[in-house]
């Protein structure tokens, strides 16, 4: 698809969705969004259909065009399911805040269009709903979160959800297990561990070492002070008292992975998990 046409359609969808959703008095907004965006999509696809280049380039363009169409349809479907939540959230927003959300919606559409895994678009829409619940949200915040989401695959998200529920979910007996995740995505134990390491590199998981490193440094400092005092008395020929007892330092750090603060916030933002169902630890 011609880049100019894609940008025109993206802008039209953004303006259309914004006009309908941000109009808090709009009735049947969900169906209006779906019908209007579908109509825009058909017009552009018909207009660009004759310009597809045959051969390899045409095949690549055809694939991207099909993905573009699927993603936009999925986006409008997911958005239509959230229209009432958006309407409620936006009732209290000022004109300036609505304008900011309009711009953020344009950024999200960029991620939607380029997404290779259609199922992730639900999370992108969840994130937009979360934005409307805040008084102010910065572009840097949105781009940071969506950049991370863009780099994650569905298997990454499944493992992250598992790490979250394993620590916060009340009903541990009925929660998903790592074996369920492995079977669902067809991965081995080694691949599962690789996914966890990837989440750790991105800051979504952490280790006891990361959390307790300052405590351990304090323990090391204390141990050295005790050792220095011991050696000072031991090497002093005039010292006649009993030597202090040296104790083996106890470190808190372990390499067990667990979800990080950023990971928890990421899950709340995109996965729409209810905090009331969690332990709050």
Short mmCIF file of C-alpha atoms in Angstrom, two decimals:
data_model
loop_
_atom_site.label_atom_id
_atom_site.label_comp_id
_atom_site.label_asym_id
_atom_site.label_seq_id
_atom_site.Cartn_x
_atom_site.Cartn_y
_atom_site.Cartn_z
CA UNK A 1 0.00 0.00 0.00
CA UNK A 2 1.23 3.47 -0.88
CA UNK A 3 2.67 5.16 2.21
CA UNK A 4 0.64 8.28 1.59
CA UNK A 5 -2.58 6.28 1.39
CA UNK A 6 -1.71 4.47 4.61
CA UNK A 7 -1.08 7.74 6.41
CA UNK A 8 -4.32 9.23 5.05
CA UNK A 9 -6.31 6.23 6.26
CA UNK A 10 -4.61 6.23 9.65
CA UNK A 11 -5.41 9.92 10.08
CA UNK A 12 -9.01 9.37 8.99
CA UNK A 13 -9.47 6.49 11.42
CA UNK A 14 -7.94 8.49 14.23
CA UNK A 15 -10.19 11.48 13.56
CA UNK A 16 -13.27 9.34 13.09
CA UNK A 17 -12.71 7.29 16.25
CA UNK A 18 -11.87 10.40 18.21
CA UNK A 19 -14.95 12.30 16.98
CA UNK A 20 -17.24 9.42 17.91
CA UNK A 21 -15.66 8.23 21.17
CA UNK A 22 -14.78 11.65 22.51
CA UNK A 23 -18.33 12.80 21.85
CA UNK A 24 -19.72 11.64 25.18
CA UNK A 25 -23.27 12.07 23.91
CA UNK A 26 -22.85 9.70 21.00
CA UNK A 27 -25.32 6.79 20.99
CA UNK A 28 -24.46 3.35 19.60
CA UNK A 29 -20.88 4.57 19.24
CA UNK A 30 -19.49 1.04 19.04
CA UNK A 31 -21.37 0.21 15.85
CA UNK A 32 -20.70 3.63 14.37
CA UNK A 33 -16.95 3.20 14.88
CA UNK A 34 -16.94 -0.25 13.28
CA UNK A 35 -19.09 0.73 10.30
CA UNK A 36 -17.29 3.99 9.61
CA UNK A 37 -13.77 2.56 9.82
CA UNK A 38 -14.74 -0.48 7.73
CA UNK A 39 -16.08 1.84 5.07
CA UNK A 40 -12.90 3.90 5.04
CA UNK A 41 -10.83 0.74 4.82
CA UNK A 42 -12.76 -0.61 1.84
CA UNK A 43 -12.43 2.67 -0.05
CA UNK A 44 -8.67 2.78 0.33
CA UNK A 45 -8.14 -0.93 -0.46
CA UNK A 46 -10.21 -0.69 -3.65
CA UNK A 47 -8.34 2.43 -4.68
CA UNK A 48 -4.93 0.81 -4.15
CA UNK A 49 -5.79 -2.63 -5.51
CA UNK A 50 -4.89 -1.88 -9.11
CA UNK A 51 -1.48 -0.51 -8.19
CA UNK A 52 -0.07 -3.69 -6.64
CA UNK A 53 3.25 -4.68 -8.22
CA UNK A 54 3.25 -8.25 -9.61
CA UNK A 55 5.82 -10.90 -8.65
CA UNK A 56 7.82 -10.92 -5.42
CA UNK A 57 7.23 -7.28 -4.60
CA UNK A 58 3.54 -7.74 -5.22
CA UNK A 59 3.42 -10.73 -2.86
CA UNK A 60 5.14 -8.77 -0.12
CA UNK A 61 2.85 -5.79 -0.67
CA UNK A 62 -0.15 -8.06 -0.68
CA UNK A 63 0.88 -9.61 2.64
CA UNK A 64 1.38 -6.22 4.25
CA UNK A 65 -1.90 -4.98 2.85
CA UNK A 66 -3.74 -8.02 4.25
CA UNK A 67 -2.05 -7.59 7.63
CA UNK A 68 -2.93 -3.90 7.61
CA UNK A 69 -6.56 -4.70 6.92
CA UNK A 70 -6.73 -7.41 9.59
CA UNK A 71 -5.09 -5.20 12.20
CA UNK A 72 -7.36 -2.24 11.58
CA UNK A 73 -10.45 -4.44 11.75
CA UNK A 74 -9.21 -6.04 14.97
CA UNK A 75 -8.45 -2.62 16.40
CA UNK A 76 -11.95 -1.31 15.65
CA UNK A 77 -13.54 -4.48 17.05
CA UNK A 78 -11.59 -4.19 20.30
CA UNK A 79 -12.23 -0.46 20.48
CA UNK A 80 -15.97 -0.99 20.00
CA UNK A 81 -16.00 -3.28 23.05
CA UNK A 82 -14.52 -0.51 25.20
CA UNK A 83 -16.58 2.44 23.98
CA UNK A 84 -18.76 2.65 27.09
CA UNK A 85 -15.72 2.55 29.41
CA UNK A 86 -14.08 5.25 27.32
CA UNK A 87 -17.22 7.39 27.35
CA UNK A 88 -17.43 7.22 31.15
CA UNK A 89 -13.74 8.02 31.58
CA UNK A 90 -13.85 10.92 29.15
CA UNK A 91 -16.87 12.64 30.65
CA UNK A 92 -14.60 14.33 33.21
CA UNK A 93 -11.87 15.30 30.75
CA UNK A 94 -11.21 18.85 29.61
CA UNK A 95 -10.97 19.80 25.94
CA UNK A 96 -7.19 19.96 26.29
CA UNK A 97 -7.01 16.47 27.81
CA UNK A 98 -9.20 15.09 25.04
CA UNK A 99 -6.92 16.65 22.45
CA UNK A 100 -3.92 14.99 24.11
CA UNK A 101 -5.68 11.61 24.06
CA UNK A 102 -6.47 12.14 20.39
CA UNK A 103 -2.75 12.50 19.68
CA UNK A 104 -1.90 9.45 21.78
CA UNK A 105 -4.46 7.44 19.80
CA UNK A 106 -2.54 8.35 16.64
CA UNK A 107 0.64 6.93 18.17
CA UNK A 108 -1.15 3.72 19.10
CA UNK A 109 -2.40 3.31 15.54
CA UNK A 110 1.22 3.24 14.35
CA UNK A 111 1.85 0.25 16.61
CA UNK A 112 -1.41 -1.39 15.54
CA UNK A 113 -0.62 -1.15 11.83
CA UNK A 114 2.84 -2.71 12.18
CA UNK A 115 1.91 -5.47 14.65
CA UNK A 116 2.59 -8.99 13.38
CA UNK A 117 0.58 -10.81 16.05
CA UNK A 118 -3.02 -9.72 15.73
CA UNK A 119 -3.96 -10.96 19.22
CA UNK A 120 -1.76 -8.28 20.81
CA UNK A 121 -4.03 -5.51 19.54
CA UNK A 122 -6.42 -6.23 22.42
CA UNK A 123 -3.64 -5.21 24.83
CA UNK A 124 -2.98 -2.02 22.87
CA UNK A 125 -6.62 -1.01 23.23
CA UNK A 126 -6.55 -1.91 26.94
CA UNK A 127 -3.64 0.49 27.28
CA UNK A 128 -5.60 3.30 25.64
CA UNK A 129 -8.48 2.74 28.06
CA UNK A 130 -6.00 2.94 30.94
CA UNK A 131 -4.75 6.27 29.60
CA UNK A 132 -8.25 7.75 29.76
CA UNK A 133 -8.42 6.96 33.48
CA UNK A 134 -5.53 9.34 34.25
CA UNK A 135 -5.57 13.11 34.47
CA UNK A 136 -2.36 13.45 32.54
CA UNK A 137 -0.09 11.02 30.73
CA UNK A 138 3.06 11.89 28.82
CA UNK A 139 4.10 10.88 25.33
CA UNK A 140 7.33 9.41 26.69
CA UNK A 141 5.37 7.18 29.06
CA UNK A 142 3.17 5.88 26.24
CA UNK A 143 6.03 5.33 23.81
CA UNK A 144 8.09 3.53 26.45
CA UNK A 145 5.29 1.12 27.34
CA UNK A 146 4.24 0.47 23.75
CA UNK A 147 7.84 0.02 22.60
CA UNK A 148 8.24 -2.74 25.18
CA UNK A 149 4.93 -4.33 24.15
CA UNK A 150 6.01 -4.20 20.51
CA UNK A 151 9.12 -6.24 21.30
CA UNK A 152 7.23 -8.92 23.22
CA UNK A 153 5.68 -11.97 21.58
CA UNK A 154 2.52 -13.67 22.83
CA UNK A 155 4.60 -16.32 24.58
CA UNK A 156 6.46 -13.56 26.46
CA UNK A 157 3.16 -12.08 27.59
CA UNK A 158 1.88 -15.50 28.70
CA UNK A 159 4.96 -16.07 30.84
CA UNK A 160 4.74 -12.57 32.29
CA UNK A 161 1.09 -13.14 33.20
CA UNK A 162 2.07 -16.44 34.81
CA UNK A 163 4.80 -14.79 36.87
CA UNK A 164 2.29 -12.18 38.01
CA UNK A 165 -0.48 -14.59 39.00
CA UNK A 166 1.94 -16.98 40.72
CA UNK A 167 2.78 -14.23 43.21
CA UNK A 168 -0.46 -12.23 43.45
CA UNK A 169 -3.38 -14.52 42.71
CA UNK A 170 -5.48 -15.80 45.61
CA UNK A 171 -6.65 -19.02 43.98
CA UNK A 172 -3.33 -20.75 43.34
CA UNK A 173 -5.00 -24.13 42.81
CA UNK A 174 -6.81 -23.04 39.63
CA UNK A 175 -4.23 -20.75 38.11
CA UNK A 176 -2.29 -21.53 34.95
CA UNK A 177 1.04 -23.35 35.39
CA UNK A 178 4.29 -23.13 33.48
CA UNK A 179 3.46 -26.52 31.95
CA UNK A 180 0.19 -25.05 30.62
CA UNK A 181 2.14 -22.18 29.06
CA UNK A 182 4.70 -24.53 27.51
CA UNK A 183 1.97 -26.71 26.00
CA UNK A 184 -0.05 -23.74 24.78
CA UNK A 185 2.88 -22.24 22.88
CA UNK A 186 4.66 -25.48 22.02
CA UNK A 187 7.94 -24.60 23.72
CA UNK A 188 10.47 -26.63 25.69
CA UNK A 189 11.61 -25.98 29.25
CA UNK A 190 14.83 -24.45 27.89
CA UNK A 191 12.80 -22.09 25.70
CA UNK A 192 10.58 -21.22 28.66
CA UNK A 193 13.64 -20.24 30.69
CA UNK A 194 14.92 -18.25 27.72
CA UNK A 195 11.66 -16.28 27.67
CA UNK A 196 12.04 -15.54 31.39
CA UNK A 197 15.58 -14.29 30.85
CA UNK A 198 14.31 -12.07 28.05
CA UNK A 199 11.69 -10.59 30.37
CA UNK A 200 14.41 -10.03 32.97
CA UNK A 201 16.57 -8.17 30.45
CA UNK A 202 13.64 -5.88 29.66
CA UNK A 203 13.11 -5.09 33.35
CA UNK A 204 9.75 -6.86 33.61
CA UNK A 205 11.18 -9.51 35.93
CA UNK A 206 13.73 -9.07 38.68
CA UNK A 207 15.74 -11.27 41.04
CA UNK A 208 16.31 -11.34 44.76
CA UNK A 209 19.80 -10.14 43.95
CA UNK A 210 18.41 -7.03 42.27
CA UNK A 211 16.08 -6.34 45.19
CA UNK A 212 18.50 -7.05 48.06
CA UNK A 213 21.86 -5.94 46.68
CA UNK A 214 21.97 -2.87 48.93
CA UNK A 215 21.27 -4.97 52.03
CA UNK A 216 24.03 -7.36 51.01
CA UNK A 217 26.49 -4.51 50.50
CA UNK A 218 25.69 -3.29 54.01
CA UNK A 219 26.28 -6.81 55.33
CA UNK A 220 29.65 -6.98 53.53
CA UNK A 221 30.63 -3.60 54.98
CA UNK A 222 29.68 -4.73 58.50
CA UNK A 223 31.61 -7.99 58.11
CA UNK A 224 34.75 -6.17 57.01
CA UNK A 225 34.53 -3.86 60.00
CA UNK A 226 34.25 -6.83 62.35
CA UNK A 227 37.14 -8.58 60.62
CA UNK A 228 39.30 -5.47 60.78
CA UNK A 229 38.60 -5.09 64.53
CA UNK A 230 39.42 -8.78 65.06
CA UNK A 231 42.75 -8.56 63.23
CA UNK A 232 43.64 -5.33 65.01
CA UNK A 233 43.24 -7.01 68.40
CA UNK A 234 44.91 -10.22 67.23
CA UNK A 235 48.05 -8.41 66.09
CA UNK A 236 48.26 -6.16 69.16
CA UNK A 237 50.84 -7.74 71.55
CA UNK A 238 49.44 -5.79 74.51
CA UNK A 239 45.88 -7.05 73.98
CA UNK A 240 44.94 -9.56 76.72
CA UNK A 241 41.17 -9.89 76.41
CA UNK A 242 39.16 -12.49 74.51
CA UNK A 243 38.88 -12.10 70.78
CA UNK A 244 35.44 -11.21 69.36
CA UNK A 245 33.48 -13.97 67.67
CA UNK A 246 33.41 -13.80 63.89
CA UNK A 247 30.14 -14.76 62.25
CA UNK A 248 29.61 -15.89 58.69
CA UNK A 249 27.70 -13.17 56.80
CA UNK A 250 24.18 -14.04 55.72
CA UNK A 251 23.22 -12.72 52.32
CA UNK A 252 19.65 -12.26 51.14
CA UNK A 253 20.39 -12.34 47.44
CA UNK A 254 19.15 -15.25 45.39
CA UNK A 255 18.77 -15.71 41.66
CA UNK A 256 15.07 -16.68 41.72
CA UNK A 257 13.15 -14.61 39.19
CA UNK A 258 10.01 -12.74 40.18
CA UNK A 259 7.95 -9.97 38.66
CA UNK A 260 9.37 -6.46 39.06
CA UNK A 261 7.57 -3.21 39.91
CA UNK A 262 7.70 -2.25 36.23
CA UNK A 263 6.37 -5.70 35.34
CA UNK A 264 3.40 -5.29 37.71
CA UNK A 265 2.60 -1.88 36.28
CA UNK A 266 2.96 -3.23 32.74
CA UNK A 267 0.50 -6.05 33.51
CA UNK A 268 -2.01 -3.63 35.04
CA UNK A 269 -1.69 -1.29 32.05
CA UNK A 270 -2.06 -3.76 29.19
CA UNK A 271 -3.55 -7.02 30.48
CA UNK A 272 -6.55 -5.55 32.27
CA UNK A 273 -6.06 -7.71 35.37
CA UNK A 274 -8.19 -6.71 38.33
CA UNK A 275 -6.18 -5.80 41.42
CA UNK A 276 -9.11 -6.84 43.63
CA UNK A 277 -8.45 -10.47 42.67
CA UNK A 278 -4.85 -10.29 43.82
CA UNK A 279 -3.25 -10.59 47.22
CA UNK A 280 -1.69 -7.14 47.13
CA UNK A 281 1.66 -8.38 48.33
#
